JSON list of C-alpha atoms in Angstrom, two decimals:
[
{"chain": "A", "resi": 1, "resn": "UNK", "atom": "CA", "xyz": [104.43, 140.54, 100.88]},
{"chain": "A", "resi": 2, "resn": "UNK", "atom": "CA", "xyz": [103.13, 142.98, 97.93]},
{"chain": "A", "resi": 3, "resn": "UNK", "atom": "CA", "xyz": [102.93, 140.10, 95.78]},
{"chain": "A", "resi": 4, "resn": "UNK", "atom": "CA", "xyz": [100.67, 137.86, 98.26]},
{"chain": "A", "resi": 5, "resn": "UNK", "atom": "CA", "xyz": [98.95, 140.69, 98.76]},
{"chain": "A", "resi": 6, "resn": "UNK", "atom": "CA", "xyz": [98.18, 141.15, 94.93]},
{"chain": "A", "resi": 7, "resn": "UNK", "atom": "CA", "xyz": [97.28, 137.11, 94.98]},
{"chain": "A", "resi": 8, "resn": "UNK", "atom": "CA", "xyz": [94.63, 137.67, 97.51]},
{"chain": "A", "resi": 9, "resn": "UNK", "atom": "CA", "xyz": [93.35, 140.53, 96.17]},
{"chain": "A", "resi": 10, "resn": "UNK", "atom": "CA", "xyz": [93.08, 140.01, 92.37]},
{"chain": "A", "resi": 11, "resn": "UNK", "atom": "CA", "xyz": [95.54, 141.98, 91.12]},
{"chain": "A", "resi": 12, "resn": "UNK", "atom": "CA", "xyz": [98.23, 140.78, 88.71]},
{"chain": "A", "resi": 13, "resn": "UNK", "atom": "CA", "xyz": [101.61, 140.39, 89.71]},
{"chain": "A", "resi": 14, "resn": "UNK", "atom": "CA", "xyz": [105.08, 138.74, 88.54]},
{"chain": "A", "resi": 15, "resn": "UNK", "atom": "CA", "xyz": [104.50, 135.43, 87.13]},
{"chain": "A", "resi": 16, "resn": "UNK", "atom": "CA", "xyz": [108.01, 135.48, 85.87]},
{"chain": "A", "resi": 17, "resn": "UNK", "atom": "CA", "xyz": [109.35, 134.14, 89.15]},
{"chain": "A", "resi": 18, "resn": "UNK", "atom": "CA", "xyz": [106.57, 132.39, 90.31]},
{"chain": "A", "resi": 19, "resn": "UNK", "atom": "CA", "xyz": [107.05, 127.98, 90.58]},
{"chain": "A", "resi": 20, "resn": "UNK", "atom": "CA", "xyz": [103.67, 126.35, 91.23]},
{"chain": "A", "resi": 21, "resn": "UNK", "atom": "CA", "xyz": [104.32, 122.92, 93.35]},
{"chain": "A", "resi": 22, "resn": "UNK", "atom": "CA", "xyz": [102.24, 120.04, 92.28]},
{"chain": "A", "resi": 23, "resn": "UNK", "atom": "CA", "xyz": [101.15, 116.36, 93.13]},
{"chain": "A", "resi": 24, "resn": "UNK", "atom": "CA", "xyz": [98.98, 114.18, 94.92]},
{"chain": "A", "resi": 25, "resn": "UNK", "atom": "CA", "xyz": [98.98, 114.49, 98.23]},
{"chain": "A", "resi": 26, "resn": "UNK", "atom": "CA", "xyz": [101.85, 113.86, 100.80]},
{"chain": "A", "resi": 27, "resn": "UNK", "atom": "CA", "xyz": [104.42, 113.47, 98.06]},
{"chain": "A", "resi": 28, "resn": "UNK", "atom": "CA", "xyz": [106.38, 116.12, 99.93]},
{"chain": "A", "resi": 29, "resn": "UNK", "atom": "CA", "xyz": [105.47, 119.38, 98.37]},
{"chain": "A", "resi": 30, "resn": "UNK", "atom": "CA", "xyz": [105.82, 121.32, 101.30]},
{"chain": "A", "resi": 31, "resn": "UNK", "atom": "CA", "xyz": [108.63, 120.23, 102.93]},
{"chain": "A", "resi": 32, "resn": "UNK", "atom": "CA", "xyz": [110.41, 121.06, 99.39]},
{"chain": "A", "resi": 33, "resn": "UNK", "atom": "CA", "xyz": [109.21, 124.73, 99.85]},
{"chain": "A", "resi": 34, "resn": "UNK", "atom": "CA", "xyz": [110.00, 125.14, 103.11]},
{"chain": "A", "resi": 35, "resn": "UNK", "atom": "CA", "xyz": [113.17, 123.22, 102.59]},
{"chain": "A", "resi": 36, "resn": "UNK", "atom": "CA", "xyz": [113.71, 125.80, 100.06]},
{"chain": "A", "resi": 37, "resn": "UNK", "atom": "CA", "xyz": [112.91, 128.72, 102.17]},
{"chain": "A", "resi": 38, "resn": "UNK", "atom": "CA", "xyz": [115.43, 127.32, 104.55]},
{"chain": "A", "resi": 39, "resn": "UNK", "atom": "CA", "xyz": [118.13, 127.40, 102.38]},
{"chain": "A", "resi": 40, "resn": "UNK", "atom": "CA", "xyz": [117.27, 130.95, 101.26]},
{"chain": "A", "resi": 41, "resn": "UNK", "atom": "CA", "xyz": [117.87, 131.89, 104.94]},
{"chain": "A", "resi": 42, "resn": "UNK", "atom": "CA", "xyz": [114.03, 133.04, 105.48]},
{"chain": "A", "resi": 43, "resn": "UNK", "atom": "CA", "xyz": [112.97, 130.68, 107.90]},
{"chain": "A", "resi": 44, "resn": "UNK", "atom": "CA", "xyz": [114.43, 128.03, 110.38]},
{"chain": "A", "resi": 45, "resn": "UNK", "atom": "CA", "xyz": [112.56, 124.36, 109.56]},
{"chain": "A", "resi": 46, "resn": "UNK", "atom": "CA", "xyz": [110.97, 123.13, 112.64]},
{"chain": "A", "resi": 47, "resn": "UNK", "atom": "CA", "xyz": [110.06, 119.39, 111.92]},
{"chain": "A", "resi": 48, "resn": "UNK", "atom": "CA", "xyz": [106.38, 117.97, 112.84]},
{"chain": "A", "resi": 49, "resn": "UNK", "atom": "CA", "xyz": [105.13, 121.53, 111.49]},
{"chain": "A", "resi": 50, "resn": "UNK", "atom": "CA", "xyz": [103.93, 120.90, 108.39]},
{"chain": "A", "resi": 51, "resn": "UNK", "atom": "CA", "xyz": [99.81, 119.80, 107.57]},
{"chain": "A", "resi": 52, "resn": "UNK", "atom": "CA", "xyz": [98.32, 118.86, 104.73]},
{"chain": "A", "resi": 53, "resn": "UNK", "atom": "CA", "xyz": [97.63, 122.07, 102.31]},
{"chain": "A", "resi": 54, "resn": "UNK", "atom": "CA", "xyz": [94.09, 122.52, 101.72]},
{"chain": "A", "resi": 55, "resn": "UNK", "atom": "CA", "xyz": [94.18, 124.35, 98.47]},
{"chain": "A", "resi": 56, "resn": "UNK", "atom": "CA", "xyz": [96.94, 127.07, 97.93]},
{"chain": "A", "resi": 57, "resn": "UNK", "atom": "CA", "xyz": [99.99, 127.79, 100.45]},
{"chain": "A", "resi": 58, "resn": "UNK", "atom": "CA", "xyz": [102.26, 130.70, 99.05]},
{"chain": "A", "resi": 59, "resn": "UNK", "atom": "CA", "xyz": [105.20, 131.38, 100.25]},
{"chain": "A", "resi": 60, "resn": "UNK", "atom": "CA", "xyz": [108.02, 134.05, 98.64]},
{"chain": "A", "resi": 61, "resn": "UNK", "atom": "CA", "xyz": [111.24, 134.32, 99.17]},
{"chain": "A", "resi": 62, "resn": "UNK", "atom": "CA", "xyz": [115.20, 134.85, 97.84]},
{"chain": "A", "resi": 63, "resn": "UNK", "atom": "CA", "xyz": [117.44, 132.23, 95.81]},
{"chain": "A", "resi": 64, "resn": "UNK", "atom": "CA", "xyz": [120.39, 134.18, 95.13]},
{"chain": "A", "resi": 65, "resn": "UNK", "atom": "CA", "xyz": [118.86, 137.24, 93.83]},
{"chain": "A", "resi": 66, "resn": "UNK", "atom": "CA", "xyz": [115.76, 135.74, 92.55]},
{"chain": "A", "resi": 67, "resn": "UNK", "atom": "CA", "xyz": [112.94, 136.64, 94.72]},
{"chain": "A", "resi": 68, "resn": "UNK", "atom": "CA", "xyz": [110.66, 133.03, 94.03]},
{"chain": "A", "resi": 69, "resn": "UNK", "atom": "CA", "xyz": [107.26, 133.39, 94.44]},
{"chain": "A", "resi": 70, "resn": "UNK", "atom": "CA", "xyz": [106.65, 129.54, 95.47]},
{"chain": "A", "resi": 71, "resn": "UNK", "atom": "CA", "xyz": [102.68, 127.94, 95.07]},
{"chain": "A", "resi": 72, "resn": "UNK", "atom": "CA", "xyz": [102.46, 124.71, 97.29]},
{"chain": "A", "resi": 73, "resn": "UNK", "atom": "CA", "xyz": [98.91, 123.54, 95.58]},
{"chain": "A", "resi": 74, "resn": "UNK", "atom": "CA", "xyz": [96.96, 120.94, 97.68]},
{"chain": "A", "resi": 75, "resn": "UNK", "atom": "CA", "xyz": [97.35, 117.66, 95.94]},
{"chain": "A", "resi": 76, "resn": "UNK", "atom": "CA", "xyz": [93.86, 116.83, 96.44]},
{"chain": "A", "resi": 77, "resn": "UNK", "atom": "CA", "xyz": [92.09, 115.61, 93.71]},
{"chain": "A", "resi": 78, "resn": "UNK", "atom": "CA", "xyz": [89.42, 117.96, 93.56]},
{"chain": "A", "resi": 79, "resn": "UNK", "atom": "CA", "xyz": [92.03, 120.85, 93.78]},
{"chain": "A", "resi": 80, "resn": "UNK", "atom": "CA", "xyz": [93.64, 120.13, 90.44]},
{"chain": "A", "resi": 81, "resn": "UNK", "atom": "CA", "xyz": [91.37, 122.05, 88.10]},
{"chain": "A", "resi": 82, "resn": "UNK", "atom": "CA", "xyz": [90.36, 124.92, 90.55]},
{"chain": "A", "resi": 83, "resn": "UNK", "atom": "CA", "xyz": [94.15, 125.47, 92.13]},
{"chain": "A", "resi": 84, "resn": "UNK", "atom": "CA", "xyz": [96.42, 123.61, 89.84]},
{"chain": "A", "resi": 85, "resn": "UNK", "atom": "CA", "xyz": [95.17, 124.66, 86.12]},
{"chain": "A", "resi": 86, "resn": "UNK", "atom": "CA", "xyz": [95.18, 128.44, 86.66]},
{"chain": "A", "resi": 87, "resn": "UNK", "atom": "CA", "xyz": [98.39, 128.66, 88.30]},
{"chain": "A", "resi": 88, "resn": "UNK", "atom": "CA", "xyz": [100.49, 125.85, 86.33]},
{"chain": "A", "resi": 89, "resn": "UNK", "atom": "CA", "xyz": [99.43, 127.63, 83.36]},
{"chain": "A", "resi": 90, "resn": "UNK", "atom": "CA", "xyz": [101.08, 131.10, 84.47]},
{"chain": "A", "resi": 91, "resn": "UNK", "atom": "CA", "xyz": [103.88, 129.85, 86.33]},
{"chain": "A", "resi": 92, "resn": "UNK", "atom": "CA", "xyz": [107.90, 130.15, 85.42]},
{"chain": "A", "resi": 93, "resn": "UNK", "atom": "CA", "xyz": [108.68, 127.10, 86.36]},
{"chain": "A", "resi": 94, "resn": "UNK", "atom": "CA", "xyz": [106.37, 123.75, 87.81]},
{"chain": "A", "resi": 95, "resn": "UNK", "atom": "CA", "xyz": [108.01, 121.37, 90.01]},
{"chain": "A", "resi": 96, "resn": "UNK", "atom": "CA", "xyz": [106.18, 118.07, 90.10]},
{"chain": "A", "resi": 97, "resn": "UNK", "atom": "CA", "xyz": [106.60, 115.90, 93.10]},
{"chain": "A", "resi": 98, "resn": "UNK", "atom": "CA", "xyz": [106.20, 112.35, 93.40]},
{"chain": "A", "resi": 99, "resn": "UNK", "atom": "CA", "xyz": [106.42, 109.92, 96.29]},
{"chain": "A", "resi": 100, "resn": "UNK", "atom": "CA", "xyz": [108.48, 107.45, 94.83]},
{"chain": "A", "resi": 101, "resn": "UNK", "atom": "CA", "xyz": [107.60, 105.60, 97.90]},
{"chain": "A", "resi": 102, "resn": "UNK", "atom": "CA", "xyz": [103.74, 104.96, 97.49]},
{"chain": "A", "resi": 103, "resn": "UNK", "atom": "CA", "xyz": [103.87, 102.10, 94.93]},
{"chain": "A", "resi": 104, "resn": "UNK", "atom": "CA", "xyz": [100.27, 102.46, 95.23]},
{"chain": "A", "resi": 105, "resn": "UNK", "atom": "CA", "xyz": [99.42, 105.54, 93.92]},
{"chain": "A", "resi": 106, "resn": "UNK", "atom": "CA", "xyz": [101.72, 105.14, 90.84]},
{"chain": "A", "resi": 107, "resn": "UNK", "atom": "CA", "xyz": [98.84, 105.14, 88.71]},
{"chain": "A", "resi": 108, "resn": "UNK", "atom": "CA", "xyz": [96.95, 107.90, 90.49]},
{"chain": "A", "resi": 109, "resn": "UNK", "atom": "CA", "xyz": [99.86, 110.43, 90.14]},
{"chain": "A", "resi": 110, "resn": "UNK", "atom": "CA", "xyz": [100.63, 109.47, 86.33]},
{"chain": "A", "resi": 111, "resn": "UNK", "atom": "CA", "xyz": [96.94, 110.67, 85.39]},
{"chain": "A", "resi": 112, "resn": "UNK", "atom": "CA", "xyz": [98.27, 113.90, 87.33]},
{"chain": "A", "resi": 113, "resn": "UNK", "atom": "CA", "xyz": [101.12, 114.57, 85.63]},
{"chain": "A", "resi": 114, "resn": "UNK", "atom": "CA", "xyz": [99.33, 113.91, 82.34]},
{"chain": "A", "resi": 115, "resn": "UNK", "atom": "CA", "xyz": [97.09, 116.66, 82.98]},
{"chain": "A", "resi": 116, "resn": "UNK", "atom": "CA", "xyz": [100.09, 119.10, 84.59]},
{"chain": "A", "resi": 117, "resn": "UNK", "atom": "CA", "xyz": [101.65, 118.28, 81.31]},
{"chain": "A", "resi": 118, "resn": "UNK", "atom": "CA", "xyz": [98.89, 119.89, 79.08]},
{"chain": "A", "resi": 119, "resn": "UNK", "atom": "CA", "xyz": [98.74, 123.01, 81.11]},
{"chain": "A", "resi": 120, "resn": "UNK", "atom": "CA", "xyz": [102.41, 124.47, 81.42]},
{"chain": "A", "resi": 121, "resn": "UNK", "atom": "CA", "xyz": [103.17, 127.17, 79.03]},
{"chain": "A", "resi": 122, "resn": "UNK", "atom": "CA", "xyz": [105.55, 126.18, 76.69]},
{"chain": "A", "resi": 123, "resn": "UNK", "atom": "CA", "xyz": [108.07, 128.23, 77.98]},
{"chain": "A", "resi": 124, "resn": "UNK", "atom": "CA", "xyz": [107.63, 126.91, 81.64]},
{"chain": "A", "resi": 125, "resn": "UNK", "atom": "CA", "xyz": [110.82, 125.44, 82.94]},
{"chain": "A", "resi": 126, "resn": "UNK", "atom": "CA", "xyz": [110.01, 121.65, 84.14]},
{"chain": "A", "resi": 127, "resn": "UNK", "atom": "CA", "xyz": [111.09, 119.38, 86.98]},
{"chain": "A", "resi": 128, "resn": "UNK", "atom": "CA", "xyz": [109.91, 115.87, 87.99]},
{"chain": "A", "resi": 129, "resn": "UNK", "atom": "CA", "xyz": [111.02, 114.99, 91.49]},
{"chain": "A", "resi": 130, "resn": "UNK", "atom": "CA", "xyz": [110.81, 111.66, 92.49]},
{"chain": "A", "resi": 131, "resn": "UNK", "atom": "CA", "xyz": [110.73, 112.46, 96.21]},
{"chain": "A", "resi": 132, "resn": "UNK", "atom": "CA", "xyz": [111.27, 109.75, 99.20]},
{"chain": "A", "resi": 133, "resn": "UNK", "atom": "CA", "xyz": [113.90, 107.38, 97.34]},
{"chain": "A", "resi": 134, "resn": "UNK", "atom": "CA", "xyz": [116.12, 107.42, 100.59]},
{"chain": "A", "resi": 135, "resn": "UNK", "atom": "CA", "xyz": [112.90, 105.18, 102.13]},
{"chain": "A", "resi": 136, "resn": "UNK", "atom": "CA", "xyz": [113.90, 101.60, 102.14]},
{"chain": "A", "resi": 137, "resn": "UNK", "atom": "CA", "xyz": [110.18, 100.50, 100.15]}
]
């Protein structure tokens, strides 16, 4: 909880282990995280839980020995400069998530990942999810 704390409060803290969670929204960015959280034995999933994020959701946690600092960013369209920019651009590692099902939005969530693209550091680690490929459309 320190590093939450130092989040809210404006103080730096450990960007080293901290993956930001981005796309448009329901692409499945916070079932991922929680997913994840799961696995790390921090929290049992309870299904029909989940809203949409308005903004920022952090949540931190263990993988192994890694405590992950984990940024689910709304994927709202006016919440990729104020949300997105300033913590893709500090972040370890950015997970991209796209719902591989929503043939409509294809073009929407390309002109997000071009601008996710320009703001990782270069030595961000990188991961495109296509999320939802077990739906039959």
């Amino acid at each position: 909880m320190k590093n939450l704390k130092n989040v809210l409060f404006g103080k730096e803290f450990a960007f080293e282990t901290q993956i930001s969670f981005v796309g448009l929204f329901n692409a499945g960015k916070t079932t991922l995280v929680k997913q994840l959280k799961q696995i790390s034995g921090s929290t049992e999933i309870i299904e029909d839980e989940y809203h949409p994020t308005m903004g920022l959701s952090m949540e931190i946690f263990k993988l192994g020995e890694l405590e992950v600092v984990a940024a689910d960013l709304g994927g709202q369209q006016s919440f990729q400069e104020s949300f997105w920019k300033p913590f893709v651009s500090k972040s370890a590692s950015v997970v991209f998530v796209f719902d591989s099902a929503d043939l409509n939005r294809v073009n929407e969530a390309g002109d997000a990942l071009k601008k996710v693209l320009k703001w990782i550091p270069d030595n961000c680690s990188f991961l495109f999810l296509a999320n939802k490929m077990d739906l039959a459309n």
